Tab-separated table of C-alpha atoms and ligand atoms in Angstrom:
chain	number	residue	atom	x	y	z
A	1	MET	CA	150.681	246.909	120.131
A	2	SER	CA	153.400	248.335	122.397
A	3	VAL	CA	155.721	246.088	124.431
A	4	PRO	CA	154.088	247.124	127.774
A	5	ASP	CA	150.667	246.310	126.260
A	6	ALA	CA	151.923	242.919	125.091
A	7	PHE	CA	153.319	242.251	128.593
A	8	ASP	CA	149.979	243.192	130.139
A	9	THR	CA	147.997	241.030	127.692
A	10	LEU	CA	150.071	237.998	128.675
A	11	LYS	CA	150.140	238.751	132.391
A	12	THR	CA	146.369	239.154	132.639
A	13	MET	CA	145.874	236.058	130.450
A	14	ARG	CA	143.859	237.832	127.778
A	15	VAL	CA	146.025	235.551	125.661
A	16	HIS	CA	146.602	232.191	127.347
A	17	GLY	CA	147.619	228.659	126.428
A	18	ALA	CA	151.313	227.903	126.049
A	19	GLY	CA	151.354	227.793	122.242
A	20	ARG	CA	149.249	230.911	121.797
A	21	ILE	CA	151.425	232.731	124.343
A	22	ALA	CA	154.519	231.773	122.361
A	23	ARG	CA	153.130	232.979	119.031
A	24	PHE	CA	151.785	236.170	120.584
A	25	ALA	CA	155.224	236.883	122.094
A	26	ALA	CA	156.976	236.222	118.769
A	27	GLN	CA	154.548	238.526	116.984
A	28	ALA	CA	154.871	241.320	119.583
A	29	LEU	CA	158.662	241.161	119.425
A	30	ARG	CA	158.572	241.070	115.626
A	31	ASP	CA	156.381	244.167	115.479
A	32	TYR	CA	158.660	246.004	117.881
A	33	ALA	CA	161.785	244.972	115.944
A	34	LYS	CA	160.088	246.104	112.744
A	35	SER	CA	159.255	249.604	113.932
A	36	VAL	CA	161.862	250.704	116.478
A	37	SER	CA	164.470	253.163	115.258
A	38	ALA	CA	167.999	253.631	116.534
A	39	GLN	CA	171.202	255.504	115.707
A	40	SER	CA	173.497	252.497	115.786
A	41	THR	CA	173.300	248.728	115.466
A	42	LYS	CA	174.267	248.407	119.141
A	43	GLU	CA	171.476	250.725	120.239
A	44	TYR	CA	169.002	248.883	117.998
A	45	TRP	CA	169.975	245.476	119.276
A	46	ASP	CA	169.943	246.600	122.952
A	47	LEU	CA	166.386	247.881	122.471
A	48	VAL	CA	165.182	244.660	120.833
A	49	GLN	CA	166.835	242.526	123.509
A	50	ALA	CA	165.298	244.624	126.291
A	51	ALA	CA	161.872	244.223	124.669
A	52	GLY	CA	162.449	240.469	124.560
A	53	GLU	CA	163.376	240.437	128.260
A	54	ARG	CA	160.237	242.335	129.149
A	55	ILE	CA	157.911	240.069	127.164
A	56	ARG	CA	159.675	236.955	128.456
A	57	SER	CA	159.034	237.956	132.066
A	58	ALA	CA	155.229	238.148	131.740
A	59	ARG	CA	154.591	234.559	132.824
A	60	PRO	CA	157.151	232.342	134.507
A	61	THR	CA	156.021	228.741	133.949
A	62	ALA	CA	155.162	228.195	130.273
A	63	VAL	CA	158.638	227.724	128.788
A	64	SER	CA	157.191	228.246	125.324
A	65	LEU	CA	157.367	231.974	126.121
A	66	PRO	CA	161.145	232.270	126.721
A	67	ASN	CA	161.783	229.670	124.009
A	68	ALA	CA	159.826	231.750	121.474
A	69	VAL	CA	161.596	234.961	122.498
A	70	ASN	CA	165.019	233.233	122.426
A	71	PHE	CA	164.245	231.825	118.988
A	72	VAL	CA	163.360	235.259	117.604
A	73	LEU	CA	166.405	236.908	119.198
A	74	TYR	CA	168.701	234.144	117.962
A	75	GLY	CA	167.989	235.102	114.361
A	76	GLY	CA	168.606	238.815	114.971
A	77	ARG	CA	171.638	238.273	117.159
A	78	THR	CA	173.398	236.200	114.533
A	79	ALA	CA	173.034	239.117	112.104
A	80	PHE	CA	174.080	241.645	114.773
A	81	GLU	CA	177.225	239.717	115.696
A	82	SER	CA	178.260	239.323	112.094
A	83	GLY	CA	178.374	243.133	111.820
A	84	SER	CA	175.324	243.518	109.581
A	85	PRO	CA	173.588	246.914	109.230
A	86	ILE	CA	170.421	247.707	111.226
A	87	GLU	CA	168.076	246.863	108.348
A	88	ASP	CA	169.571	243.366	108.022
A	89	ILE	CA	169.340	242.711	111.761
A	90	ARG	CA	165.749	243.935	111.647
A	91	GLN	CA	164.927	241.628	108.756
A	92	ALA	CA	166.593	238.623	110.398
A	93	THR	CA	164.587	239.211	113.582
A	94	VAL	CA	161.327	239.571	111.655
A	95	ASP	CA	162.117	236.437	109.628
A	96	SER	CA	162.774	234.311	112.704
A	97	ALA	CA	159.557	235.528	114.347
A	98	ASN	CA	157.555	234.631	111.240
A	99	GLU	CA	159.261	231.277	111.058
A	100	PHE	CA	158.489	230.528	114.703
A	101	MET	CA	154.801	231.354	114.243
A	102	LEU	CA	154.536	229.157	111.161
A	103	GLN	CA	156.348	226.250	112.809
A	104	SER	CA	154.182	226.556	115.914
A	105	LEU	CA	150.922	226.407	113.970
A	106	ALA	CA	152.201	223.519	111.860
A	107	ALA	CA	153.189	221.640	115.037
A	108	VAL	CA	149.634	221.842	116.432
A	109	LYS	CA	148.283	220.317	113.220
A	110	ILE	CA	150.892	217.539	113.078
A	111	ILE	CA	150.321	216.702	116.760
A	112	GLY	CA	146.621	216.331	115.933
A	113	GLU	CA	147.403	213.890	113.138
A	114	ILE	CA	149.921	211.828	115.104
A	115	GLY	CA	147.864	211.787	118.302
A	116	ALA	CA	144.617	210.840	116.540
A	117	LYS	CA	146.255	207.568	115.454
A	118	ARG	CA	146.318	206.595	119.137
A	119	VAL	CA	142.586	207.218	119.582
A	120	LYS	CA	140.344	204.213	119.036
A	121	ASN	CA	136.757	204.085	117.801
A	122	GLY	CA	134.334	205.020	120.570
A	123	ASP	CA	137.035	206.145	123.040
A	124	THR	CA	135.960	208.215	126.027
A	125	ILE	CA	138.613	210.833	126.728
A	126	ILE	CA	139.097	212.974	129.822
A	127	THR	CA	140.807	216.326	129.355
A	128	HIS	CA	141.877	219.077	131.719
A	129	CYS	CA	142.131	222.828	131.107
A	130	ASN	CA	142.280	224.337	127.630
A	131	SER	CA	144.970	223.133	125.267
A	132	GLU	CA	144.884	223.743	121.535
A	133	ALA	CA	147.316	220.848	120.992
A	134	ALA	CA	145.124	218.422	122.953
A	135	ILE	CA	142.031	219.770	121.169
A	136	SER	CA	143.799	219.255	117.843
A	137	ILE	CA	144.115	215.517	118.617
A	138	MET	CA	140.465	215.220	119.679
A	139	LYS	CA	139.181	217.180	116.686
A	140	THR	CA	141.273	215.157	114.240
A	141	ALA	CA	140.048	211.883	115.797
A	142	HIS	CA	136.475	213.168	115.533
A	143	ASP	CA	136.978	214.240	111.903
A	144	LEU	CA	138.288	210.745	111.153
A	145	GLY	CA	134.940	209.407	112.343
A	146	ARG	CA	136.185	207.811	115.572
A	147	GLY	CA	132.961	208.669	117.418
A	148	ILE	CA	134.739	209.850	120.565
A	149	LYS	CA	133.217	211.209	123.751
A	150	VAL	CA	135.069	213.824	125.788
A	151	ILE	CA	134.707	214.641	129.472
A	152	CYS	CA	136.113	218.071	130.354
A	153	ASP	CA	137.229	219.053	133.855
A	154	GLU	CA	136.014	222.574	134.529
A	155	THR	CA	139.544	223.490	135.728
A	156	ARG	CA	139.174	225.909	138.586
A	157	PRO	CA	139.911	228.651	139.322
A	158	ARG	CA	139.634	230.176	135.832
A	159	PHE	CA	137.300	227.543	134.387
A	160	GLN	CA	139.271	227.061	131.196
A	161	GLY	CA	137.558	223.677	130.850
A	162	HIS	CA	134.388	225.577	129.911
A	163	LYS	CA	136.217	226.975	126.905
A	164	THR	CA	137.404	223.505	125.886
A	165	ALA	CA	133.901	222.057	126.278
A	166	ALA	CA	132.369	224.842	124.180
A	167	THR	CA	134.968	224.370	121.422
A	168	LEU	CA	134.618	220.568	121.299
A	169	ALA	CA	130.828	220.761	121.298
A	170	SER	CA	130.958	223.290	118.450
A	171	TYR	CA	132.827	220.629	116.416
A	172	GLY	CA	129.957	218.211	117.029
A	173	ILE	CA	131.897	216.113	119.574
A	174	ASP	CA	129.887	214.421	122.340
A	175	THR	CA	131.067	216.633	125.232
A	176	THR	CA	130.378	216.570	128.973
A	177	LEU	CA	131.565	219.142	131.514
A	178	ILE	CA	132.265	217.969	135.079
A	179	ILE	CA	133.587	219.615	138.230
A	180	ASP	CA	137.231	218.842	138.948
A	181	SER	CA	136.461	216.841	142.066
A	182	ALA	CA	134.216	214.462	140.061
A	183	CYS	CA	137.160	213.294	137.993
A	184	ARG	CA	137.768	210.070	139.955
A	185	LEU	CA	134.155	209.046	139.527
A	186	PHE	CA	134.426	209.451	135.765
A	187	MET	CA	137.889	207.930	135.362
A	188	ASP	CA	136.320	204.452	135.405
A	189	LYS	CA	134.409	205.371	132.249
A	190	ALA	CA	137.467	206.716	130.437
A	191	ASP	CA	139.754	205.042	127.907
A	192	LYS	CA	142.403	207.715	127.944
A	193	VAL	CA	143.374	211.124	129.239
A	194	ILE	CA	144.693	213.734	126.832
A	195	VAL	CA	146.100	216.987	128.245
A	196	GLY	CA	148.281	219.821	127.013
A	197	CYS	CA	151.607	220.967	128.352
A	198	ASP	CA	153.240	224.124	129.644
A	199	ALA	CA	156.704	222.699	130.153
A	200	ILE	CA	158.618	219.421	130.064
A	201	SER	CA	161.695	218.905	132.183
A	202	ALA	CA	164.785	216.940	131.188
A	203	ASN	CA	163.651	213.915	133.223
A	204	GLY	CA	160.315	213.814	131.354
A	205	ALA	CA	158.166	215.371	134.099
A	206	LEU	CA	155.200	217.381	132.892
A	207	VAL	CA	154.292	220.865	134.100
A	208	ASN	CA	150.719	221.740	133.255
A	209	LYS	CA	147.664	223.501	134.672
A	210	ILE	CA	147.004	222.946	138.364
A	211	GLY	CA	145.101	219.710	138.892
A	212	THR	CA	146.791	217.839	136.032
A	213	SER	CA	148.913	215.756	138.405
A	214	ALA	CA	145.792	214.665	140.312
A	215	VAL	CA	144.182	213.565	137.040
A	216	ALA	CA	147.372	211.647	136.176
A	217	VAL	CA	147.365	209.833	139.516
A	218	LEU	CA	143.711	208.898	138.997
A	219	ALA	CA	144.473	207.636	135.490
A	220	HIS	CA	147.358	205.576	136.856
A	221	GLU	CA	145.143	204.084	139.534
A	222	ALA	CA	142.479	203.168	136.963
A	223	ARG	CA	145.080	201.971	134.382
A	224	VAL	CA	143.920	204.599	131.902
A	225	ASN	CA	146.410	205.777	129.270
A	226	PHE	CA	147.725	209.308	129.972
A	227	MET	CA	148.976	211.161	126.905
A	228	VAL	CA	150.303	214.696	126.641
A	229	ALA	CA	150.091	216.883	123.542
A	230	ALA	CA	153.239	219.015	123.469
A	231	GLU	CA	155.191	220.946	120.862
A	232	THR	CA	158.945	220.366	121.304
A	233	TYR	CA	159.485	224.042	122.157
A	234	LYS	CA	157.859	223.255	125.490
A	235	ILE	CA	160.970	221.381	126.554
A	236	ASP	CA	162.774	223.426	129.185
A	237	PHE	CA	166.532	223.338	128.598
A	238	LYS	CA	167.391	224.969	131.903
A	239	THR	CA	166.252	221.804	133.696
A	240	LEU	CA	169.296	220.089	132.162
A	241	THR	CA	171.445	221.815	134.741
A	242	GLY	CA	169.087	221.023	137.592
A	243	GLU	CA	167.148	224.294	137.598
A	244	LEU	CA	163.564	223.873	138.663
A	245	ILE	CA	160.656	225.231	136.652
A	246	ASP	CA	159.074	228.217	138.428
A	247	ILE	CA	155.454	227.671	139.313
A	248	GLU	CA	153.416	230.812	138.747
A	249	GLU	CA	151.515	232.004	141.810
A	250	ARG	CA	148.412	233.912	140.754
A	251	ASP	CA	146.324	236.470	142.576
A	252	SER	CA	144.180	235.110	145.398
A	253	THR	CA	141.152	236.971	144.027
A	254	GLU	CA	140.968	234.119	141.489
A	255	ILE	CA	139.794	231.840	144.312
A	256	ALA	CA	137.859	234.136	146.663
A	257	SER	CA	136.220	237.528	146.375
A	258	LYS	CA	137.660	240.604	148.085
A	259	GLU	CA	134.477	240.774	150.120
A	260	TRP	CA	134.908	237.195	151.383
A	261	MET	CA	138.525	237.897	152.235
A	262	ALA	CA	137.530	240.972	154.221
A	263	GLN	CA	135.016	238.895	156.177
A	264	ASN	CA	137.625	236.180	156.870
A	265	PRO	CA	140.835	238.051	157.562
A	266	ASN	CA	142.582	235.060	159.181
A	267	VAL	CA	142.325	232.843	156.113
A	268	LYS	CA	145.516	232.556	154.075
A	269	PHE	CA	145.528	231.853	150.325
A	270	HIS	CA	147.766	229.948	147.993
A	271	ASN	CA	146.979	229.873	144.283
A	272	PRO	CA	149.625	228.055	142.226
A	273	ALA	CA	148.607	227.983	138.551
A	274	PHE	CA	150.512	224.812	137.607
A	275	ASP	CA	151.683	221.540	139.085
A	276	VAL	CA	154.237	218.871	138.267
A	277	THR	CA	153.294	215.381	137.110
A	278	PRO	CA	156.192	212.957	137.651
A	279	PRO	CA	157.346	211.067	134.534
A	280	GLU	CA	156.069	207.727	135.835
A	281	PHE	CA	152.499	208.987	135.456
A	282	VAL	CA	152.938	210.038	131.818
A	283	ASP	CA	152.654	207.317	129.182
A	284	PHE	CA	153.947	209.413	126.295
A	285	TYR	CA	154.227	212.862	124.794
A	286	VAL	CA	152.735	213.478	121.366
A	287	THR	CA	155.037	215.974	119.678
A	288	GLU	CA	155.306	217.217	116.109
A	289	LYS	CA	158.361	214.971	115.806
A	290	GLY	CA	156.505	211.866	116.900
A	291	LEU	CA	155.657	210.028	120.102
A	292	ILE	CA	158.203	210.338	122.903
A	293	PRO	CA	158.089	208.475	126.210
A	294	PRO	CA	159.185	210.589	129.206
A	295	GLY	CA	162.547	208.763	129.221
A	296	GLY	CA	163.166	209.937	125.641
A	297	ILE	CA	163.043	213.669	126.386
A	298	LEU	CA	166.792	213.880	126.948
A	299	SER	CA	167.527	212.429	123.505
A	300	MET	CA	165.049	214.886	121.994
A	301	MET	CA	166.921	217.727	123.705
A	302	LYS	CA	170.120	216.555	122.029
A	303	GLU	CA	168.343	216.463	118.682
A	304	LEU	CA	166.913	219.955	119.201
A	305	TYR	CA	170.402	221.215	119.930
A	306	ARG	CA	172.173	219.449	117.104
A	307	TYR	CA	170.080	220.702	114.216
A	308	SER	CA	169.711	224.333	113.407
A	309	GLU	CA	166.777	224.528	111.041
A	310	GLY	CA	163.384	225.923	111.945
A	311	ALA	CA	161.989	225.112	115.353
A	312	MET	CA	164.889	222.694	115.733
A	313	SER	CA	167.145	225.606	116.672
A	314	ILE	CA	165.254	226.087	119.960
A	315	GLY	CA	168.109	224.247	121.685
A	316	LYS	CA	170.822	226.418	120.170
A	317	ALA	CA	168.823	229.578	120.847
A	318	PHE	CA	168.568	228.607	124.513
A	319	PHE	CA	172.285	228.067	124.983
A	320	TYR	CA	172.997	231.310	123.169
A	321	GLN	CA	171.138	233.470	125.714
B	401	RI2	P1	148.369	224.721	124.446
B	401	RI2	C1	147.616	226.364	129.430
B	401	RI2	O1	148.099	227.268	130.388
B	401	RI2	C2	147.129	225.070	130.035
B	401	RI2	O2	147.865	224.656	131.164
B	401	RI2	C3	147.301	224.158	128.849
B	401	RI2	O3	147.286	222.795	129.202
B	401	RI2	C4	148.666	224.608	128.345
B	401	RI2	O4	148.631	226.022	128.497
B	401	RI2	C5	149.012	224.228	126.949
B	401	RI2	O5	148.128	224.795	126.038
B	401	RI2	P2	147.441	228.761	130.587
B	401	RI2	O6	148.219	229.708	129.719
B	401	RI2	O7	149.716	225.293	124.160
B	401	RI2	O8	145.993	228.690	130.229
B	401	RI2	O9	148.287	223.279	124.040
B	401	RI2	O10	147.669	229.084	132.046
B	401	RI2	O11	147.238	225.551	123.906
């Protein structure tokens, strides 16, 4: 797949979900790095970096995308700067992409195992949108015989909750689909909320699919535990210096048809794809490195910077860009 095709696939959400986006980006950049030819190491590295820039710009909010691209480039750049020949830079880039993909898949599995320990027998869980990390927890709990029930918000405007409901039901989990605005009514019946994550800021705030913050407020009101399944590469290092996470604004045709718009020309539209849940509404993050309360995100950032192996080098890769 060409780099423009990869960009388009991400932009139009044919591949969606923060983890899947990250692996798709790593794979697309790997394939480009594998095949592109150049006359000099400088030309080669400029081309690979430009491809990374292009892929990175497809979606602004899910920080897993730039973190995956930075991780892949970090491997190649180290070889480039040490004066290695093109073939070595190519191999280093391919190796870091493969490593990222492996680490990402492993993280989803580990999050399932760690998170399932927090699920009790007979728990009713509310979930929002479509997160493979959150699903991993629910599936693992189900496989352990916990007898859970899951209530899925439909998650307008793209109805990703339908996908979650279909997946959970296919595992044999007792699954109910509700409209988003019914969430408060059902919160009384819930024992916990489990959602995924697009980005985590340095202060522990969660950025996730639009509507997540409303679910968190409802959980808080009803004293229902709110847990977030998140790989550590969803931590956004740029928030350390006070930068805000961009919230993706999507096309208004996701919420009204062109025909309806033409009939109502004075109606304005606003379609943010994500919202921010303040840290006080999050009980804890379930990461592949264990449970982290929102106040512990800063220490995790230090850890991610300090170590340089595997996914741990996300921090270094960020500061290197
Ligand atoms: P995993 C999705 O965003 C949802 O907001 C979901 O909660 C989050 O990514 C994390 O998903 P989108 O790409 O990485 O569907 O856990 O807009 O799959």
